[in-house]
Short mmCIF file of C-alpha atoms in Angstrom, two decimals:
data_model
loop_
_atom_site.label_atom_id
_atom_site.label_comp_id
_atom_site.label_asym_id
_atom_site.label_seq_id
_atom_site.Cartn_x
_atom_site.Cartn_y
_atom_site.Cartn_z
CA MET A 174 -24.60 -13.49 -6.30
CA ASN A 175 -20.98 -12.64 -6.86
CA ALA A 176 -19.39 -10.01 -9.05
CA ILE A 177 -15.84 -11.33 -9.20
CA MET A 178 -14.57 -9.09 -11.96
CA MET A 179 -10.88 -8.35 -11.96
CA ARG A 180 -10.26 -5.04 -10.20
CA LYS A 181 -7.77 -2.52 -11.55
CA TRP A 182 -5.33 -3.23 -8.75
CA ILE A 183 -1.72 -2.83 -9.71
CA PHE A 184 0.21 -4.76 -7.08
CA ILE A 185 3.80 -3.59 -7.13
CA LEU A 186 4.85 -7.10 -6.18
CA LEU A 187 3.57 -8.45 -9.49
CA LEU A 188 6.31 -6.49 -11.22
CA LEU A 189 8.79 -8.87 -9.68
CA PRO A 190 9.57 -12.34 -11.04
CA VAL A 191 7.65 -15.09 -9.30
CA VAL A 192 9.80 -17.53 -7.38
CA ALA A 193 9.01 -21.02 -8.68
CA ASN A 194 8.61 -23.91 -6.26
CA ALA A 195 8.78 -27.59 -7.19
CA GLN A 196 5.44 -28.99 -6.06
CA ASP A 197 3.15 -31.88 -6.86
CA LYS A 198 0.82 -31.25 -9.77
CA LYS A 199 -2.91 -31.54 -9.10
CA ASP A 200 -5.73 -31.87 -11.61
CA PHE A 201 -8.42 -29.20 -11.87
CA LEU A 202 -11.70 -28.94 -13.76
CA ILE A 203 -13.70 -25.77 -14.26
CA THR A 204 -17.18 -26.08 -15.72
CA GLY A 205 -19.01 -22.89 -16.56
CA HIS A 206 -22.36 -21.75 -17.88
CA ILE A 207 -22.62 -17.97 -18.26
CA THR A 208 -25.53 -16.81 -20.41
CA SER A 209 -23.82 -13.71 -21.79
CA VAL A 210 -20.81 -15.59 -23.19
CA PRO A 211 -21.40 -16.22 -26.95
CA GLU A 212 -21.62 -19.70 -28.39
CA ASN A 213 -18.35 -20.98 -29.96
CA SER A 214 -16.34 -18.22 -28.29
CA GLN A 215 -13.03 -18.93 -26.58
CA VAL A 216 -12.46 -19.05 -22.82
CA ILE A 217 -8.90 -18.99 -21.43
CA LEU A 218 -7.55 -19.71 -17.96
CA LEU A 219 -4.48 -17.63 -17.09
CA GLY A 220 -2.22 -17.22 -14.10
CA PHE A 221 -2.84 -14.01 -12.16
CA ASN A 222 0.03 -12.23 -13.87
CA GLY A 223 -1.82 -12.80 -17.15
CA THR A 224 1.18 -14.17 -19.06
CA ASP A 225 0.81 -17.94 -18.69
CA THR A 226 -2.03 -19.94 -20.28
CA LEU A 227 -3.13 -22.83 -18.07
CA ALA A 228 -6.06 -24.04 -20.19
CA SER A 229 -8.42 -22.97 -22.97
CA ALA A 230 -11.80 -24.10 -24.25
CA THR A 231 -14.64 -23.23 -26.62
CA VAL A 232 -18.20 -22.59 -25.47
CA GLN A 233 -20.46 -25.37 -26.74
CA ASN A 234 -24.19 -25.51 -25.99
CA GLY A 235 -23.63 -22.64 -23.59
CA VAL A 236 -21.06 -24.54 -21.52
CA PHE A 237 -17.27 -24.35 -21.32
CA LYS A 238 -14.87 -26.74 -19.60
CA LEU A 239 -11.30 -25.91 -18.61
CA SER A 240 -9.04 -28.67 -17.35
CA GLY A 241 -5.37 -29.17 -16.60
CA THR A 242 -2.93 -29.29 -13.71
CA VAL A 243 -1.59 -26.72 -11.25
CA ASP A 244 1.03 -27.00 -8.54
CA ASN A 245 -0.55 -24.76 -5.91
CA VAL A 246 -3.66 -22.88 -4.81
CA ASP A 247 -3.53 -19.34 -6.15
CA ALA A 248 -5.43 -16.57 -7.91
CA ARG A 249 -6.21 -17.28 -11.55
CA ILE A 250 -7.97 -15.33 -14.30
CA ILE A 251 -10.71 -16.69 -16.55
CA LEU A 252 -10.55 -14.56 -19.68
CA PHE A 253 -13.45 -14.04 -22.09
CA PRO A 254 -11.81 -12.48 -25.20
CA SER A 255 -15.12 -12.05 -27.04
CA LEU A 256 -16.39 -9.84 -24.22
CA GLN A 257 -13.02 -8.32 -23.30
CA ARG A 258 -13.80 -9.22 -19.71
CA ARG A 259 -12.33 -11.43 -17.03
CA VAL A 260 -13.21 -13.16 -13.78
CA VAL A 261 -10.83 -13.83 -10.89
CA VAL A 262 -11.03 -17.23 -9.17
CA PHE A 263 -8.89 -18.68 -6.39
CA MET A 264 -8.35 -22.40 -7.03
CA GLY A 265 -5.96 -25.29 -6.97
CA GLY A 266 -6.70 -28.91 -7.75
CA ASP A 267 -10.44 -28.31 -7.46
CA THR A 268 -13.60 -29.11 -9.37
CA VAL A 269 -15.10 -25.67 -9.85
CA ASN A 270 -18.50 -24.65 -11.15
CA ILE A 271 -19.26 -21.16 -12.44
CA ASN A 272 -22.82 -20.14 -13.25
CA GLY A 273 -24.49 -16.82 -13.93
CA SER A 274 -26.43 -14.61 -16.30
CA SER A 275 -23.38 -12.53 -17.15
CA GLU A 276 -19.67 -12.38 -16.42
CA ASN A 277 -20.46 -9.54 -14.01
CA ASP A 278 -22.78 -11.65 -11.90
CA VAL A 279 -21.65 -15.21 -11.24
CA VAL A 280 -21.69 -17.83 -8.51
CA ILE A 281 -18.48 -19.82 -8.05
CA THR A 282 -18.59 -23.08 -6.10
CA GLY A 283 -16.23 -26.00 -5.49
CA SER A 284 -13.15 -24.04 -4.35
CA PRO A 285 -12.75 -23.44 -0.59
CA SER A 286 -10.07 -20.82 -1.24
CA ASN A 287 -12.44 -18.85 -3.46
CA ILE A 288 -14.88 -18.58 -0.54
CA GLU A 289 -12.03 -16.99 1.42
CA TYR A 290 -11.35 -14.66 -1.50
CA GLU A 291 -14.98 -13.58 -1.47
CA GLU A 292 -14.67 -12.84 2.26
CA PHE A 293 -11.77 -10.54 1.45
CA LEU A 294 -13.63 -8.98 -1.47
CA TYR A 295 -16.91 -8.28 0.31
CA ASP A 296 -16.02 -8.03 4.01
CA ILE A 297 -12.51 -6.59 4.19
CA LYS A 298 -11.83 -4.60 1.02
CA PRO A 299 -14.92 -2.35 1.53
CA ILE A 300 -13.48 -1.20 4.86
CA ASN A 301 -10.36 -0.04 3.03
CA ASP A 302 -12.63 1.80 0.60
CA TYR A 303 -13.85 3.82 3.61
CA VAL A 304 -10.23 4.44 4.61
CA SER A 305 -9.51 5.76 1.11
CA TYR A 306 -12.64 7.92 1.20
CA PHE A 307 -11.71 9.63 4.47
CA ARG A 308 -8.09 9.95 3.35
CA ASN A 309 -9.32 11.86 0.30
CA GLN A 310 -11.52 13.98 2.57
CA LEU A 311 -8.45 14.79 4.65
CA MET A 312 -6.45 15.68 1.56
CA SER A 313 -9.15 18.04 0.28
CA ALA A 314 -10.01 19.67 3.62
CA THR A 315 -10.24 23.45 3.29
CA SER A 316 -10.34 24.30 6.99
CA GLN A 317 -8.86 23.10 10.26
CA GLY A 318 -12.29 21.89 11.38
CA LEU A 319 -12.83 19.75 8.28
CA HIS A 320 -9.24 18.51 8.57
CA ASP A 321 -9.69 17.45 12.20
CA SER A 322 -13.04 15.78 11.50
CA ALA A 323 -11.69 13.82 8.55
CA SER A 324 -8.61 12.87 10.58
CA ILE A 325 -10.77 11.35 13.34
CA MET A 326 -12.86 9.38 10.85
CA LEU A 327 -9.75 8.25 8.96
CA ASN A 328 -8.07 6.97 12.12
CA THR A 329 -11.24 5.12 13.16
CA ALA A 330 -11.70 3.47 9.76
CA TYR A 331 -7.99 2.66 9.53
CA ASN A 332 -7.97 0.93 12.92
CA ILE A 333 -11.07 -1.12 12.03
CA TYR A 334 -9.41 -2.14 8.76
CA GLN A 335 -6.15 -3.17 10.43
CA ASN A 336 -8.06 -5.21 13.02
CA ALA A 337 -9.97 -6.95 10.22
CA ILE A 338 -6.68 -7.91 8.57
CA ASP A 339 -5.30 -9.35 11.80
CA ARG A 340 -8.48 -11.33 12.49
CA PHE A 341 -8.35 -12.83 9.00
CA LEU A 342 -4.71 -13.80 9.49
CA GLN A 343 -5.47 -15.45 12.82
CA ARG A 344 -8.16 -17.62 11.20
CA LYS A 345 -6.69 -18.12 7.74
CA LYS A 346 -2.90 -17.95 8.05
CA SER A 347 -2.52 -20.96 5.72
CA SER A 348 -4.76 -19.51 3.02
CA PRO A 349 -3.20 -18.06 -0.17
CA VAL A 350 -5.84 -15.34 0.17
CA ALA A 351 -4.06 -14.21 3.33
CA ALA A 352 -0.96 -13.53 1.23
CA LEU A 353 -3.06 -11.59 -1.28
CA LEU A 354 -4.60 -9.60 1.58
CA LEU A 355 -1.14 -8.62 2.80
CA ALA A 356 -0.13 -7.61 -0.73
CA TYR A 357 -3.29 -5.56 -1.22
CA SER A 358 -3.18 -3.87 2.19
CA TYR A 359 0.46 -2.92 1.79
CA ASP A 360 0.08 -1.72 -1.78
CA THR A 361 -2.87 0.54 -0.96
CA ASP A 362 -1.51 1.97 2.30
CA PRO A 363 0.55 5.16 1.83
CA ASN A 364 2.17 4.58 5.22
CA ARG A 365 3.83 1.39 3.91
CA ASP A 366 4.75 0.02 7.34
CA VAL A 367 7.17 -2.65 6.16
CA LEU A 368 7.92 -3.88 9.69
CA LEU A 369 4.21 -4.53 10.23
CA LEU A 370 4.14 -6.32 6.88
CA GLU A 371 7.15 -8.41 7.93
CA LYS A 372 5.46 -9.30 11.24
CA ARG A 373 2.29 -10.37 9.45
CA TYR A 374 4.18 -12.23 6.75
CA ALA A 375 5.91 -14.29 9.45
CA GLN A 376 2.48 -15.64 10.47
CA LEU A 377 1.84 -17.24 7.07
CA ASP A 378 2.37 -20.96 6.66
CA GLY A 379 1.53 -23.91 4.43
CA PRO A 380 -0.22 -23.12 1.12
CA ALA A 381 -0.12 -19.38 1.86
CA LEU A 382 3.67 -19.38 1.46
CA LYS A 383 3.44 -21.18 -1.90
CA SER A 384 1.40 -18.45 -3.60
CA GLN A 385 2.89 -15.92 -6.01
CA PHE A 386 1.94 -13.14 -3.61
CA ALA A 387 3.93 -14.60 -0.72
CA ALA A 388 6.96 -15.34 -2.90
CA ASN A 389 7.17 -11.75 -4.08
CA LEU A 390 6.28 -10.21 -0.73
CA SER A 391 9.47 -11.62 0.74
CA GLU A 392 11.43 -9.63 -1.87
CA ILE A 393 9.33 -6.51 -1.22
CA ILE A 394 10.10 -6.73 2.50
CA LYS A 395 13.85 -6.88 1.86
CA ARG A 396 13.64 -3.87 -0.46
CA ASP A 397 11.31 -1.69 1.59
CA LYS A 398 13.07 -2.11 4.91
CA ILE A 399 15.27 0.69 3.60
CA GLY A 400 14.13 3.74 5.55
CA ALA A 401 12.05 1.78 8.05
CA VAL A 402 11.97 2.45 11.79
CA GLY A 403 14.90 0.67 13.43
CA THR A 404 17.18 0.96 10.39
CA GLN A 405 19.93 3.47 9.65
CA SER A 406 19.05 6.59 7.69
CA ILE A 407 20.39 7.02 4.17
CA GLU A 408 22.72 9.89 3.38
CA PHE A 409 21.55 12.47 0.84
CA SER A 410 22.31 15.98 -0.39
CA GLN A 411 20.04 18.53 -2.06
CA PRO A 412 20.14 22.31 -2.68
CA ASP A 413 18.70 24.60 -0.03
CA THR A 414 16.69 27.75 -0.77
CA SER A 415 19.86 29.60 -1.83
CA GLY A 416 21.09 26.76 -4.04
CA LYS A 417 23.75 25.54 -1.60
CA LYS A 418 24.02 21.76 -1.19
CA VAL A 419 22.96 20.52 2.25
CA SER A 420 23.63 16.95 3.42
CA LEU A 421 21.84 14.95 6.09
CA SER A 422 25.22 14.09 7.63
CA GLN A 423 25.71 17.76 8.52
CA PHE A 424 23.15 17.25 11.29
CA LYS A 425 24.79 14.16 12.80
CA GLY A 426 24.68 14.30 16.58
CA LYS A 427 21.21 15.84 16.63
CA TYR A 428 17.68 14.51 16.57
CA VAL A 429 16.47 15.37 13.08
CA LEU A 430 12.95 15.35 11.70
CA ILE A 431 13.06 14.98 7.91
CA ASP A 432 9.77 16.59 6.94
CA PHE A 433 8.38 15.80 3.48
CA TRP A 434 5.90 18.42 2.30
CA ALA A 435 5.01 20.85 -0.54
CA SER A 436 3.44 24.26 -0.89
CA TRP A 437 0.60 22.83 -3.00
CA CYS A 438 -0.25 20.13 -0.43
CA LYS A 439 -3.21 21.33 1.67
CA PRO A 440 -2.84 18.66 4.41
CA CYS A 441 0.84 19.65 4.66
CA ARG A 442 -0.03 23.31 5.14
CA LEU A 443 -2.64 22.40 7.76
CA GLU A 444 -0.09 20.20 9.56
CA ASN A 445 2.62 22.89 9.48
CA PRO A 446 1.42 24.69 12.66
CA ASN A 447 1.94 21.44 14.59
CA VAL A 448 5.43 21.08 13.14
CA VAL A 449 6.24 24.71 13.97
CA ALA A 450 5.04 24.24 17.55
CA ALA A 451 7.23 21.13 17.95
CA TYR A 452 10.24 22.93 16.52
CA ASN A 453 9.86 25.96 18.78
CA LYS A 454 9.42 23.76 21.85
CA TYR A 455 12.41 21.46 21.25
CA LYS A 456 14.87 23.37 19.04
CA ASP A 457 17.06 24.12 22.05
CA LYS A 458 17.16 20.45 23.08
CA ASN A 459 19.40 19.06 20.36
CA PHE A 460 16.53 18.87 17.87
CA THR A 461 16.09 20.33 14.42
CA ILE A 462 14.04 19.87 11.26
CA LEU A 463 15.18 19.37 7.68
CA GLY A 464 12.37 20.13 5.27
CA VAL A 465 12.32 18.25 1.96
CA SER A 466 9.89 19.80 -0.50
CA LEU A 467 8.18 18.05 -3.41
CA ASP A 468 7.60 21.44 -5.05
CA GLY A 469 8.42 22.11 -8.68
CA ASP A 470 8.15 25.90 -8.52
CA LYS A 471 10.76 27.66 -6.41
CA ALA A 472 8.75 30.85 -5.93
CA SER A 473 5.77 28.93 -4.50
CA TRP A 474 8.10 26.93 -2.27
CA LEU A 475 9.76 30.04 -0.82
CA LYS A 476 6.45 31.84 -0.39
CA ALA A 477 5.00 28.91 1.62
CA ILE A 478 8.11 28.72 3.83
CA HIS A 479 7.72 32.37 4.81
CA ALA A 480 3.92 32.30 5.06
CA ASP A 481 3.95 29.28 7.41
CA ASN A 482 6.95 30.55 9.41
CA LEU A 483 9.05 27.45 8.74
CA THR A 484 12.37 28.73 10.12
CA TRP A 485 14.45 25.58 9.76
CA THR A 486 16.63 24.34 6.87
CA HIS A 487 14.83 23.45 3.64
CA VAL A 488 16.04 21.53 0.58
CA SER A 489 14.53 20.47 -2.74
CA ASP A 490 15.59 19.36 -6.20
CA LEU A 491 12.41 21.06 -7.52
CA LYS A 492 11.28 17.91 -9.31
CA GLN A 493 7.61 18.01 -8.48
CA PHE A 494 6.19 14.65 -7.30
CA GLN A 495 9.57 13.00 -8.08
CA ASN A 496 11.93 14.36 -5.45
CA ALA A 497 14.94 12.02 -5.29
CA VAL A 498 15.05 11.93 -1.48
CA ALA A 499 11.33 11.13 -1.28
CA GLU A 500 11.81 8.27 -3.72
CA MET A 501 14.84 7.04 -1.79
CA TYR A 502 12.77 6.81 1.40
CA HIS A 503 9.67 5.41 -0.39
CA ILE A 504 7.56 8.50 0.27
CA ASP A 505 4.59 8.43 -2.08
CA MET A 506 2.12 10.54 -0.09
CA ILE A 507 2.62 13.73 1.91
CA PRO A 508 2.77 15.02 4.57
CA GLN A 509 5.12 12.41 5.98
CA ASN A 510 8.23 12.60 8.10
CA ILE A 511 11.10 10.54 9.47
CA LEU A 512 12.64 11.07 12.91
CA ILE A 513 16.34 10.25 13.24
CA ASP A 514 18.35 10.01 16.44
CA PRO A 515 21.90 11.44 16.89
CA SER A 516 23.48 8.20 15.61
CA GLY A 517 21.45 8.33 12.39
CA LYS A 518 19.02 5.58 13.39
CA ILE A 519 15.39 6.02 12.35
CA ILE A 520 13.23 6.08 15.48
CA GLY A 521 9.94 7.35 14.09
CA ARG A 522 8.04 7.70 10.85
CA ASN A 523 4.90 9.54 9.82
CA LEU A 524 4.51 11.34 13.15
CA ARG A 525 1.79 13.97 13.00
CA GLY A 526 0.05 16.25 15.49
CA ASP A 527 0.01 14.77 18.99
CA ALA A 528 2.03 11.75 17.83
CA LEU A 529 4.98 14.00 16.94
CA GLU A 530 4.77 15.87 20.21
CA GLN A 531 4.57 12.63 22.20
CA ARG A 532 7.57 11.02 20.47
CA LEU A 533 9.74 14.12 20.86
CA LYS A 534 8.74 14.32 24.52
CA GLU A 535 9.82 10.71 25.01
CA VAL A 536 13.30 11.16 23.54
CA LEU A 537 14.11 14.77 24.44
CA ASN A 538 12.75 15.24 27.98
#
C-alpha cells in the first residue's frame, strides 16, 4: 500500500518560473475510488506548483474521474478540498487508477513514471532521512567522542545515499523522476555541490529534460556556480573585531581559507582545534585564514575567538544567521569553509579535519 501524501518539501527551484516547451498534447484519464473522500465532494488535478488546474471532478457513487491533456510526464497533485489533503502522482498521457481506504493509503497503477516515483519515495529518500538524522547528531554532539562517532556514521550514510542517486540515474536517466531526485538531493544537502549537480544534470535526456524540475535546475546551476570550486572568489569587505573594514583582496597572493563559523555553533567549536592545527602548521607557507562569523553578539564572538585560540583575522557584520558574505557564497550551514589560491581561484570547499590537512599538504608542500 502506498502513502503518497505530498511532503512539506520546499524546492528552491519551484520559486523560479517554469520554462515552457512546445510539445504534443496527450490525453490522460484518472479514475479513483477512495473510501474516505465524501460523496459529491470536489477533486482537482493541479500541476506540482499548485497554481494551474488541469482537471476537476465531483465524486459520484464513490468514484471520481479526471480527464484532460498534458504535454509531458511530470509530478501532479490531486487535491481533495473537503479533506484539505493531497496526493502526488507522476503521470503523463496515462490511464491511471487510484484506489484505497483513505487518501493516506492508496494504490496507484497505470503510470510507469509513478512506479519510479515510489522507488524514490521508499528506497532512496529514507536513506537521506538517515543522513539528516546523523547530521543532527553531529550538530548536537556535546563531546569530541560523540562528534567523531556521528561524523563516521554521517559520512557512511552520505556515501550510501550518493551511490543510490547515481545508480538511479544510470538506470533511469530519461525519467522525470530523475530530475526530481536531483532537485530533492540538492535542496536537502547543505554542501550544495553545484558541480556535482551539473555533472548529474548532464546525464539526463528525453522526458527527464522536459519536466519542470529539469527546466528550473538549469537556472539553479547557473546561479549557484557562484562560489563553486574552480570559479573565482567574490570580493567582499566586513568589519574586523576592532570595527576596521577588512577586504578579501587584501590577502591576494596568499592561500586563504575563508572559515564560516559562530560562537554558538557546537560543531564549529569542535572543529576549531583542527583549524588551529592547520593554521599553525602552514601559516609560514603563504597560508592564512579569514574567519567569517555568523554571530549576532559581539561579546560572545570575541570570547570564543580567545577561548579557542583563533589567532587569525576575523570579520563579521553581526547579523546572526544572515551574514552577507555567507549569503553571497551560499553558506546555509556551518561549519563550512572555502579555500582560495593566490590568484583568487576557489580550490576547495567544506574541508574539515583530515580533508583540510590533506588539501593544504597538496598545495603547500
